[in-house]
Amino acid sequence: MSQPLRLVQTSPNPPARADVVVIGGGIIGVFTAYYLARRGLSVAVVEKGRIGAEQSSRNWGWCRQQNRDARELPMATKSLELWEQFAADTGEDTGFNRHGLLYLSDDDDEIARWARWRDFAKTAGVTTHMLSGRQASQRGQATGRAWKGGVFSPTDGTADPAKAAPAVAAALMKLGGSVHQNCAARGIELEGGRVSGVITEAGTIKTRTAVLAGGAWASSFCHQLGVQFPLATVRQSIVRVSPLEQRLPDALAGPRVAVTRRPDNSYILAISGRGRVDPTPQLMRFAPQFVPMFAKRWRNVFPGGLEGIRWGHETRALWKLDAPTPMERARILDPKPDPASVRETHRRAVDLLPALGKALIASTWAGYIDSTPDGVPGVGEVPGVPGFILAAGFSGHGFGIGPGAGHLIADLVTGAEPIFDAAPFRPERFKKSAWGKVADF
């Protein structure tokens, strides 16, 4: 596991029926179920492994508006409100804190891009402060160097990936929802072309609505229904160093590395966007659709190895519904971190914040980021399969925008007025080219 993950006690026996079945117990799945339960629906979450054990506990923990793509900004802004509201309503601790995010740079072009984003963000009611060289150097004094400029987003913050998804699952169960760990969903049962049930390893749950929040597994699951969902999973490596007595910035993004403080004063180190793409049958199938993405981000995305094939989450095989599936053979995706990335991440972090050189590397881990061709998630009913709602492809942004995404999905399921415009996330857009549409950040 990436870090100590809160254990949630759940039932091994799923119900015979539910208004909605949510497939996947990551941050998107549990928030979706939570908002559905608040509306009085019976909802069951089925998770093949542990709640929050994959990418939902392997990320940085950033909850940001700063530098969000315009399509995701409304979701990000609403999510920050919902993180706070969730704690107030439930008393559950997700570790959410609006301590602000700090970006530093010596690149004039980058600083100019941030300034343009700031001007755009004002129109959406988002507050962000451009920093002069003096201001940036003062806020970033822990780096021990002068900076040309920066940006500080005071209303952004972080939550604790080790606590968040389990906290939401606990709140869901208090509302009467059911959660079932070590219970893989094998497929969807259809009657008259629409969803009539979710087939799990523990039996079939009768339902008219299934939400697929399966993260890196979503495309291979869709393939079982003949639905083509273009997804590429990027294997990103993370470094955690031991606690320091010296207090460093809570969340700092330098030119080539990001550093995030944890409550115990340990620090998470990562390189934004850097990762390896493991060659798999799924990658080969959708590679043409990802050319725009890889063309834009080629400096940080590198060819991988056999990890993707070993874990089996990007298979193109059709599995039987009455026998163990690849999801039951790999309950928790736990890929090996890339040694070269670990070394480079640590080197860059110590160069940015020399005090980190006094800390030891406490742990390293990797996770699979589920990415779409344009870097924006797919959320909405799948064309041709009534009752089947897709909620995946969050492209490394899902943790921070999890509450807003969950609320939106609950709106779509219940026919309520969407909390913000759902049009940019519709799955049918994947039939068109992503050229000119790849998210900037």
CSV table of C-alpha atoms in Angstrom, one decimal:
chain,number,residue,atom,x,y,z
A,1,MET,CA,0.0,0.0,0.0
A,2,SER,CA,1.1,3.6,-0.7
A,3,GLN,CA,0.6,4.8,2.9
A,4,PRO,CA,-1.5,3.6,5.9
A,5,LEU,CA,-5.1,3.6,4.6
A,6,ARG,CA,-8.0,3.8,7.0
A,7,LEU,CA,-9.8,0.4,7.1
A,8,VAL,CA,-13.5,0.5,6.8
A,9,GLN,CA,-15.6,-2.4,8.1
A,10,THR,CA,-18.2,-3.4,5.5
A,11,SER,CA,-20.6,-6.2,4.8
A,12,PRO,CA,-19.5,-9.2,2.7
A,13,ASN,CA,-23.1,-9.8,1.4
A,14,PRO,CA,-24.5,-7.3,-1.2
A,15,PRO,CA,-28.2,-6.7,-1.3
A,16,ALA,CA,-30.5,-8.5,-3.7
A,17,ARG,CA,-31.6,-5.2,-5.2
A,18,ALA,CA,-30.8,-1.5,-5.0
A,19,ASP,CA,-31.9,1.7,-6.7
A,20,VAL,CA,-28.4,2.3,-7.9
A,21,VAL,CA,-25.2,0.1,-7.8
A,22,VAL,CA,-21.9,2.0,-7.9
A,23,ILE,CA,-19.0,-0.1,-9.3
A,24,GLY,CA,-15.8,1.1,-7.7
A,25,GLY,CA,-15.0,2.3,-4.2
A,26,GLY,CA,-12.6,5.1,-5.1
A,27,ILE,CA,-13.2,8.8,-4.3
A,28,ILE,CA,-15.6,9.2,-7.3
A,29,GLY,CA,-17.6,6.1,-6.5
A,30,VAL,CA,-18.1,6.8,-2.8
A,31,PHE,CA,-19.0,10.5,-3.3
A,32,THR,CA,-21.5,9.5,-5.9
A,33,ALA,CA,-23.1,6.9,-3.6
A,34,TYR,CA,-23.1,9.4,-0.7
A,35,TYR,CA,-25.0,12.1,-2.7
A,36,LEU,CA,-27.4,9.5,-3.9
A,37,ALA,CA,-28.1,8.2,-0.4
A,38,ARG,CA,-28.7,11.7,0.8
A,39,ARG,CA,-31.6,11.9,-1.7
A,40,GLY,CA,-33.2,8.8,-0.2
A,41,LEU,CA,-32.1,6.2,-2.8
A,42,SER,CA,-31.0,2.8,-1.8
A,43,VAL,CA,-27.4,2.5,-3.1
A,44,ALA,CA,-24.8,-0.3,-3.0
A,45,VAL,CA,-21.1,0.2,-3.6
A,46,VAL,CA,-19.2,-2.9,-4.8
A,47,GLU,CA,-15.4,-2.7,-4.7
A,48,LYS,CA,-13.1,-5.6,-5.8
A,49,GLY,CA,-10.5,-4.7,-3.2
A,50,ARG,CA,-10.4,-2.1,-0.5
A,51,ILE,CA,-12.1,1.3,-0.4
A,52,GLY,CA,-9.7,3.9,-1.8
A,53,ALA,CA,-6.8,1.5,-2.2
A,54,GLU,CA,-5.9,2.4,-5.8
A,55,GLN,CA,-5.3,5.9,-7.2
A,56,SER,CA,-7.6,7.5,-4.6
A,57,SER,CA,-4.9,6.9,-2.0
A,58,ARG,CA,-1.9,7.2,-4.3
A,59,ASN,CA,-2.2,10.8,-5.4
A,60,TRP,CA,-0.8,14.1,-4.0
A,61,GLY,CA,-4.0,15.1,-2.3
A,62,TRP,CA,-4.3,18.5,-4.0
A,63,CYS,CA,-7.7,20.1,-4.2
A,64,ARG,CA,-7.2,23.0,-6.6
A,65,GLN,CA,-8.9,25.5,-8.8
A,66,GLN,CA,-5.5,27.0,-9.9
A,67,ASN,CA,-4.6,26.2,-13.5
A,68,ARG,CA,-7.6,24.0,-14.0
A,69,ASP,CA,-8.8,23.5,-17.6
A,70,ALA,CA,-11.9,25.7,-18.3
A,71,ARG,CA,-14.1,22.6,-18.6
A,72,GLU,CA,-13.2,21.4,-15.2
A,73,LEU,CA,-13.0,24.7,-13.3
A,74,PRO,CA,-16.7,24.8,-12.3
A,75,MET,CA,-16.4,21.2,-11.0
A,76,ALA,CA,-13.2,22.2,-9.0
A,77,THR,CA,-14.8,25.3,-7.5
A,78,LYS,CA,-17.9,23.5,-6.4
A,79,SER,CA,-15.8,20.6,-5.0
A,80,LEU,CA,-13.9,22.9,-2.6
A,81,GLU,CA,-17.3,24.0,-1.1
A,82,LEU,CA,-18.4,20.4,-0.9
A,83,TRP,CA,-15.2,19.2,0.8
A,84,GLU,CA,-16.0,21.7,3.6
A,85,GLN,CA,-19.7,20.9,3.7
A,86,PHE,CA,-19.1,17.2,3.9
A,87,ALA,CA,-17.0,17.6,7.0
A,88,ALA,CA,-19.6,19.9,8.6
A,89,ASP,CA,-22.5,17.6,7.7
A,90,THR,CA,-20.9,14.3,8.7
A,91,GLY,CA,-18.2,14.9,11.3
A,92,GLU,CA,-15.9,12.6,9.2
A,93,ASP,CA,-12.3,13.7,8.8
A,94,THR,CA,-10.9,13.8,5.3
A,95,GLY,CA,-8.0,15.9,6.2
A,96,PHE,CA,-9.3,18.8,4.0
A,97,ASN,CA,-7.6,22.1,4.6
A,98,ARG,CA,-7.6,25.3,2.5
A,99,HIS,CA,-4.1,26.4,3.2
A,100,GLY,CA,-3.4,27.6,-0.3
A,101,LEU,CA,-1.2,26.4,-3.1
A,102,LEU,CA,2.1,28.1,-4.1
A,103,TYR,CA,3.6,28.0,-7.6
A,104,LEU,CA,7.1,29.4,-8.3
A,105,SER,CA,8.8,29.9,-11.6
A,106,ASP,CA,11.7,31.6,-13.4
A,107,ASP,CA,10.1,31.0,-16.8
A,108,ASP,CA,8.6,34.2,-18.3
A,109,ASP,CA,6.3,32.3,-20.6
A,110,GLU,CA,5.0,30.2,-17.8
A,111,ILE,CA,4.4,33.2,-15.6
A,112,ALA,CA,2.6,34.9,-18.5
A,113,ARG,CA,0.3,31.8,-18.9
A,114,TRP,CA,-0.5,31.9,-15.2
A,115,ALA,CA,-1.4,35.6,-15.6
A,116,ARG,CA,-3.7,34.8,-18.5
A,117,TRP,CA,-5.3,32.0,-16.5
A,118,ARG,CA,-5.8,34.5,-13.6
A,119,ASP,CA,-7.6,36.9,-15.9
A,120,PHE,CA,-9.9,34.0,-17.1
A,121,ALA,CA,-10.4,32.8,-13.5
A,122,LYS,CA,-11.7,36.2,-12.4
A,123,THR,CA,-14.6,35.7,-14.7
A,124,ALA,CA,-15.5,32.5,-12.9
A,125,GLY,CA,-15.2,34.2,-9.4
A,126,VAL,CA,-11.9,32.5,-8.6
A,127,THR,CA,-9.3,34.3,-6.5
A,128,THR,CA,-5.7,33.9,-7.4
A,129,HIS,CA,-2.7,36.2,-6.8
A,130,MET,CA,0.1,36.7,-9.2
A,131,LEU,CA,3.4,37.2,-7.3
A,132,SER,CA,6.2,39.6,-8.2
A,133,GLY,CA,9.8,38.4,-8.0
A,134,ARG,CA,10.1,39.8,-4.5
A,135,GLN,CA,6.8,38.3,-3.3
A,136,ALA,CA,7.5,34.9,-4.8
A,137,SER,CA,11.0,34.9,-3.2
A,138,GLN,CA,9.5,35.8,0.1
A,139,ARG,CA,6.8,33.1,0.0
A,140,GLY,CA,9.3,30.6,-1.2
A,141,GLN,CA,12.1,31.6,1.2
A,142,ALA,CA,12.4,27.9,2.2
A,143,THR,CA,14.0,27.3,-1.3
A,144,GLY,CA,16.9,29.7,-0.4
A,145,ARG,CA,16.8,31.4,-3.7
A,146,ALA,CA,15.3,34.3,-5.7
A,147,TRP,CA,12.4,33.7,-8.1
A,148,LYS,CA,11.1,35.7,-11.1
A,149,GLY,CA,7.5,35.3,-10.1
A,150,GLY,CA,4.8,32.9,-9.0
A,151,VAL,CA,1.1,32.5,-8.1
A,152,PHE,CA,-0.7,31.8,-4.9
A,153,SER,CA,-4.2,30.4,-4.7
A,154,PRO,CA,-5.4,31.1,-1.2
A,155,THR,CA,-8.7,29.2,-1.3
A,156,ASP,CA,-7.2,25.9,-2.7
A,157,GLY,CA,-5.8,23.2,-0.4
A,158,THR,CA,-5.3,19.5,0.2
A,159,ALA,CA,-7.1,16.6,1.7
A,160,ASP,CA,-5.6,13.3,3.0
A,161,PRO,CA,-5.7,10.5,0.5
A,162,ALA,CA,-5.3,7.9,3.2
A,163,LYS,CA,-8.5,9.1,5.0
A,164,ALA,CA,-10.8,10.6,2.4
A,165,ALA,CA,-12.5,7.8,0.5
A,166,PRO,CA,-12.9,5.7,3.7
A,167,ALA,CA,-14.4,8.7,5.5
A,168,VAL,CA,-17.0,9.1,2.7
A,169,ALA,CA,-17.8,5.4,2.7
A,170,ALA,CA,-18.3,5.6,6.5
A,171,ALA,CA,-20.7,8.5,6.1
A,172,LEU,CA,-22.5,6.7,3.3
A,173,MET,CA,-23.2,3.7,5.6
A,174,LYS,CA,-24.5,6.0,8.3
A,175,LEU,CA,-27.1,7.1,5.7
A,176,GLY,CA,-28.1,3.5,5.1
A,177,GLY,CA,-26.1,2.8,2.0
A,178,SER,CA,-24.2,-0.5,1.8
A,179,VAL,CA,-20.5,-1.0,0.9
A,180,HIS,CA,-19.0,-4.3,-0.1
A,181,GLN,CA,-15.2,-4.8,-0.3
A,182,ASN,CA,-13.6,-7.8,-2.0
A,183,CYS,CA,-16.7,-8.0,-4.1
A,184,ALA,CA,-15.8,-7.5,-7.8
A,185,ALA,CA,-18.5,-6.6,-10.3
A,186,ARG,CA,-18.1,-9.0,-13.2
A,187,GLY,CA,-20.5,-7.4,-15.6
A,188,ILE,CA,-23.9,-5.8,-16.4
A,189,GLU,CA,-27.2,-7.7,-16.8
A,190,LEU,CA,-29.5,-6.3,-19.5
A,191,GLU,CA,-33.2,-6.7,-20.2
A,192,GLY,CA,-34.6,-5.1,-23.3
A,193,GLY,CA,-31.3,-3.4,-23.9
A,194,ARG,CA,-31.2,-1.5,-20.6
A,195,VAL,CA,-29.5,-2.2,-17.3
A,196,SER,CA,-31.4,-4.7,-15.1
A,197,GLY,CA,-28.7,-5.8,-12.7
A,198,VAL,CA,-25.0,-5.9,-11.8
A,199,ILE,CA,-23.4,-9.3,-11.7
A,200,THR,CA,-20.9,-9.6,-8.9
A,201,GLU,CA,-18.7,-12.5,-7.6
A,202,ALA,CA,-21.2,-12.7,-4.7
A,203,GLY,CA,-24.3,-12.8,-6.8
A,204,THR,CA,-26.5,-10.4,-8.9
A,205,ILE,CA,-27.8,-7.2,-7.5
A,206,LYS,CA,-31.0,-6.2,-9.3
A,207,THR,CA,-31.0,-2.5,-10.3
A,208,ARG,CA,-32.1,-0.2,-13.1
A,209,THR,CA,-29.0,2.0,-12.8
A,210,ALA,CA,-25.3,1.2,-12.6
A,211,VAL,CA,-22.5,3.8,-12.2
A,212,LEU,CA,-19.1,2.7,-13.4
A,213,ALA,CA,-16.5,4.5,-11.4
A,214,GLY,CA,-13.8,1.9,-12.1
A,215,GLY,CA,-10.8,4.1,-12.7
A,216,ALA,CA,-8.0,2.3,-14.6
A,217,TRP,CA,-10.4,-0.7,-15.0
A,218,ALA,CA,-13.2,1.2,-16.7
A,219,SER,CA,-12.3,0.6,-20.4
A,220,SER,CA,-11.8,-3.2,-20.1
A,221,PHE,CA,-15.1,-3.3,-18.2
A,222,CYS,CA,-16.9,-1.3,-20.9
A,223,HIS,CA,-15.4,-3.6,-23.5
A,224,GLN,CA,-17.5,-6.5,-22.0
A,225,LEU,CA,-20.6,-4.6,-23.2
A,226,GLY,CA,-19.2,-3.8,-26.6
A,227,VAL,CA,-18.7,-0.2,-25.5
A,228,GLN,CA,-15.4,1.4,-26.7
A,229,PHE,CA,-14.1,3.8,-24.0
A,230,PRO,CA,-10.7,5.2,-25.0
A,231,LEU,CA,-8.5,5.1,-21.9
A,232,ALA,CA,-4.7,5.0,-21.4
A,233,THR,CA,-3.3,4.4,-17.9
A,234,VAL,CA,-0.2,6.3,-17.0
A,235,ARG,CA,2.0,4.8,-14.3
A,236,GLN,CA,3.2,7.5,-12.0
A,237,SER,CA,5.8,7.1,-9.2
A,238,ILE,CA,5.6,9.0,-5.9
A,239,VAL,CA,8.2,9.5,-3.1
A,240,ARG,CA,7.5,10.0,0.6
A,241,VAL,CA,10.3,11.3,2.9
A,242,SER,CA,10.4,11.1,6.6
A,243,PRO,CA,9.1,13.9,8.9
A,244,LEU,CA,11.2,17.0,9.4
A,245,GLU,CA,11.3,19.3,12.3
A,246,GLN,CA,11.5,22.3,10.0
A,247,ARG,CA,8.1,23.4,8.6
A,248,LEU,CA,8.2,23.7,4.8
A,249,PRO,CA,5.4,25.0,2.6
A,250,ASP,CA,2.2,22.9,2.8
A,251,ALA,CA,1.9,22.6,-1.0
A,252,LEU,CA,4.5,23.9,-3.4
A,253,ALA,CA,5.0,23.4,-7.1
A,254,GLY,CA,8.4,24.4,-8.4
A,255,PRO,CA,9.4,24.4,-12.0
A,256,ARG,CA,10.1,20.7,-12.1
A,257,VAL,CA,8.7,19.0,-9.0
A,258,ALA,CA,5.9,19.4,-6.5
A,259,VAL,CA,6.1,18.9,-2.7
A,260,THR,CA,3.1,18.3,-0.3
A,261,ARG,CA,3.2,18.3,3.5
A,262,ARG,CA,1.3,15.6,5.3
A,263,PRO,CA,-0.1,16.0,8.9
A,264,ASP,CA,2.9,14.2,10.4
A,265,ASN,CA,5.3,16.6,8.7
A,266,SER,CA,6.4,14.0,6.2
A,267,TYR,CA,6.4,15.2,2.6
A,268,ILE,CA,5.1,13.7,-0.7
A,269,LEU,CA,7.3,14.4,-3.7
A,270,ALA,CA,6.1,14.1,-7.3
A,271,ILE,CA,6.7,15.4,-10.8
A,272,SER,CA,3.6,16.7,-12.4
A,273,GLY,CA,2.5,14.7,-15.5
A,274,ARG,CA,5.6,12.5,-15.5
A,275,GLY,CA,4.9,8.8,-15.9
A,276,ARG,CA,5.3,5.7,-18.0
A,277,VAL,CA,2.8,4.2,-20.4
A,278,ASP,CA,3.0,0.4,-20.4
A,279,PRO,CA,2.3,-1.2,-23.8
A,280,THR,CA,-0.9,-3.3,-23.6
A,281,PRO,CA,-3.6,-4.5,-26.0
A,282,GLN,CA,-5.8,-1.6,-24.8
A,283,LEU,CA,-3.1,1.0,-25.5
A,284,MET,CA,-2.6,-0.4,-29.0
A,285,ARG,CA,-6.3,-0.3,-29.7
A,286,PHE,CA,-6.7,3.3,-28.7
A,287,ALA,CA,-3.2,4.7,-29.6
A,288,PRO,CA,-4.4,6.7,-32.6
A,289,GLN,CA,-6.8,8.7,-30.4
A,290,PHE,CA,-4.0,9.5,-27.9
A,291,VAL,CA,-1.7,11.0,-30.5
A,292,PRO,CA,-2.7,14.6,-29.6
A,293,MET,CA,-2.2,13.9,-25.9
A,294,PHE,CA,1.2,12.4,-26.3
A,295,ALA,CA,2.3,15.0,-28.8
A,296,LYS,CA,1.5,17.7,-26.3
A,297,ARG,CA,3.1,16.0,-23.3
A,298,TRP,CA,5.9,14.0,-24.8
A,299,ARG,CA,8.5,15.6,-22.5
A,300,ASN,CA,7.0,13.8,-19.4
A,301,VAL,CA,5.5,10.6,-20.7
A,302,PHE,CA,7.8,7.7,-21.5
A,303,PRO,CA,7.4,4.2,-22.7
A,304,GLY,CA,6.9,1.6,-20.0
A,305,GLY,CA,7.4,-2.1,-19.6
A,306,LEU,CA,5.4,-5.2,-18.7
A,307,GLU,CA,3.7,-3.9,-15.6
A,308,GLY,CA,0.4,-3.2,-17.5
A,309,ILE,CA,0.2,-6.7,-19.0
A,310,ARG,CA,1.1,-8.2,-15.6
A,311,TRP,CA,-1.8,-6.5,-13.8
A,312,GLY,CA,-4.3,-7.2,-16.6
A,313,HIS,CA,-6.4,-4.1,-16.2
A,314,GLU,CA,-5.9,-3.2,-19.9
A,315,THR,CA,-6.9,-6.5,-21.4
A,316,ARG,CA,-9.0,-6.7,-24.5
A,317,ALA,CA,-10.2,-10.2,-23.7
A,318,LEU,CA,-13.8,-11.0,-22.9
A,319,TRP,CA,-14.2,-12.7,-19.6
A,320,LYS,CA,-16.9,-15.1,-18.3
A,321,LEU,CA,-19.4,-13.8,-15.8
A,322,ASP,CA,-19.5,-17.1,-13.9
A,323,ALA,CA,-15.8,-17.4,-13.3
A,324,PRO,CA,-13.1,-15.2,-11.7
A,325,THR,CA,-12.2,-12.2,-13.8
A,326,PRO,CA,-8.9,-10.2,-14.0
A,327,MET,CA,-10.2,-7.9,-11.3
A,328,GLU,CA,-10.4,-10.8,-8.8
A,329,ARG,CA,-6.8,-11.8,-9.7
A,330,ALA,CA,-5.6,-8.2,-9.1
A,331,ARG,CA,-7.7,-6.9,-6.2
A,332,ILE,CA,-5.6,-3.8,-5.8
A,333,LEU,CA,-3.4,-2.4,-8.6
A,334,ASP,CA,0.0,-1.9,-6.9
A,335,PRO,CA,2.5,-1.4,-9.7
A,336,LYS,CA,6.2,-1.1,-9.1
A,337,PRO,CA,7.5,2.5,-8.9
A,338,ASP,CA,10.0,3.4,-11.6
A,339,PRO,CA,13.5,3.6,-10.1
A,340,ALA,CA,14.7,6.3,-12.5
A,341,SER,CA,11.7,8.4,-11.7
A,342,VAL,CA,12.1,7.9,-8.0
A,343,ARG,CA,15.8,9.1,-8.1
A,344,GLU,CA,14.9,12.1,-10.4
A,345,THR,CA,12.0,13.1,-8.2
A,346,HIS,CA,14.0,13.1,-5.0
A,347,ARG,CA,16.9,14.9,-6.7
A,348,ARG,CA,14.7,17.7,-8.0
A,349,ALA,CA,12.9,18.0,-4.6
A,350,VAL,CA,16.1,18.4,-2.7
A,351,ASP,CA,17.3,20.9,-5.3
A,352,LEU,CA,14.1,22.9,-4.8
A,353,LEU,CA,14.0,22.6,-1.0
A,354,PRO,CA,17.5,21.8,0.4
A,355,ALA,CA,16.0,20.9,3.9
A,356,LEU,CA,14.6,17.8,2.3
A,357,GLY,CA,18.1,16.5,2.0
A,358,LYS,CA,18.0,15.9,5.8
A,359,ALA,CA,15.1,13.5,5.5
A,360,LEU,CA,15.2,9.9,4.5
A,361,ILE,CA,13.1,8.3,1.8
A,362,ALA,CA,10.4,6.6,3.8
A,363,SER,CA,8.5,4.9,1.0
A,364,THR,CA,7.9,4.9,-2.7
A,365,TRP,CA,4.9,3.7,-4.7
A,366,ALA,CA,3.2,3.9,-8.0
A,367,GLY,CA,-0.4,4.1,-9.3
A,368,TYR,CA,-2.2,4.0,-12.6
A,369,ILE,CA,-3.8,7.3,-13.7
A,370,ASP,CA,-6.8,6.7,-15.9
A,371,SER,CA,-6.4,9.3,-18.8
A,372,THR,CA,-8.8,10.1,-21.7
A,373,PRO,CA,-7.6,11.5,-25.0
A,374,ASP,CA,-8.4,15.1,-24.0
A,375,GLY,CA,-7.4,14.8,-20.3
A,376,VAL,CA,-11.0,15.5,-19.2
A,377,PRO,CA,-13.2,12.8,-17.6
A,378,GLY,CA,-16.1,10.9,-19.2
A,379,VAL,CA,-19.3,11.4,-17.2
A,380,GLY,CA,-22.7,10.5,-18.3
A,381,GLU,CA,-25.0,7.8,-19.6
A,382,VAL,CA,-23.4,5.6,-22.2
A,383,PRO,CA,-25.1,5.9,-25.5
A,384,GLY,CA,-27.0,2.7,-26.4
A,385,VAL,CA,-27.0,1.3,-22.9
A,386,PRO,CA,-29.8,3.0,-20.9
A,387,GLY,CA,-29.1,3.0,-17.2
A,388,PHE,CA,-25.3,2.6,-17.5
A,389,ILE,CA,-23.5,5.7,-16.3
A,390,LEU,CA,-19.8,6.2,-17.0
A,391,ALA,CA,-17.7,8.1,-14.4
A,392,ALA,CA,-14.1,7.5,-15.3
A,393,GLY,CA,-11.0,8.9,-17.0
A,394,PHE,CA,-10.3,11.6,-14.5
A,395,SER,CA,-6.8,12.0,-15.8
A,396,GLY,CA,-5.0,12.5,-12.5
A,397,HIS,CA,-7.6,15.2,-11.3
A,398,GLY,CA,-10.2,13.0,-9.8
A,399,PHE,CA,-9.2,13.2,-6.1
A,400,GLY,CA,-9.6,17.0,-5.8
A,401,ILE,CA,-12.8,17.2,-7.9
A,402,GLY,CA,-14.3,14.0,-6.4
A,403,PRO,CA,-17.1,15.7,-4.4
A,404,GLY,CA,-18.3,17.8,-7.4
A,405,ALA,CA,-18.1,14.8,-9.7
A,406,GLY,CA,-20.1,12.7,-7.3
A,407,HIS,CA,-22.8,15.4,-6.9
A,408,LEU,CA,-23.0,15.8,-10.7
A,409,ILE,CA,-23.4,12.1,-11.2
A,410,ALA,CA,-26.1,12.0,-8.5
A,411,ASP,CA,-27.9,14.8,-10.4
A,412,LEU,CA,-27.8,12.9,-13.7
A,413,VAL,CA,-29.1,9.7,-12.1
A,414,THR,CA,-32.0,11.4,-10.4
A,415,GLY,CA,-32.9,13.8,-13.1
A,416,ALA,CA,-32.1,16.9,-10.9
A,417,GLU,CA,-30.8,20.2,-12.3
A,418,PRO,CA,-27.0,19.6,-12.7
A,419,ILE,CA,-24.9,21.4,-10.2
A,420,PHE,CA,-22.9,22.7,-13.2
A,421,ASP,CA,-22.9,22.1,-16.9
A,422,ALA,CA,-22.4,18.4,-17.7
A,423,ALA,CA,-22.0,18.8,-21.4
A,424,PRO,CA,-18.2,19.0,-21.5
A,425,PHE,CA,-18.0,15.5,-20.0
A,426,ARG,CA,-20.4,13.6,-22.2
A,427,PRO,CA,-18.9,10.2,-23.2
A,428,GLU,CA,-20.1,10.6,-26.8
A,429,ARG,CA,-17.4,13.2,-27.5
A,430,PHE,CA,-14.8,10.5,-27.6
A,431,LYS,CA,-16.0,9.6,-31.1
A,432,LYS,CA,-14.4,12.8,-32.3
A,433,SER,CA,-10.7,13.8,-32.5
A,434,ALA,CA,-9.0,15.4,-29.5
A,435,TRP,CA,-6.8,17.6,-31.6
A,436,GLY,CA,-6.9,21.1,-30.2
A,437,LYS,CA,-8.9,19.9,-27.2
A,438,VAL,CA,-6.2,18.5,-24.9
A,439,ALA,CA,-6.3,20.0,-21.4
A,440,ASP,CA,-3.5,22.5,-20.8
A,441,PHE,CA,-3.0,21.6,-17.1
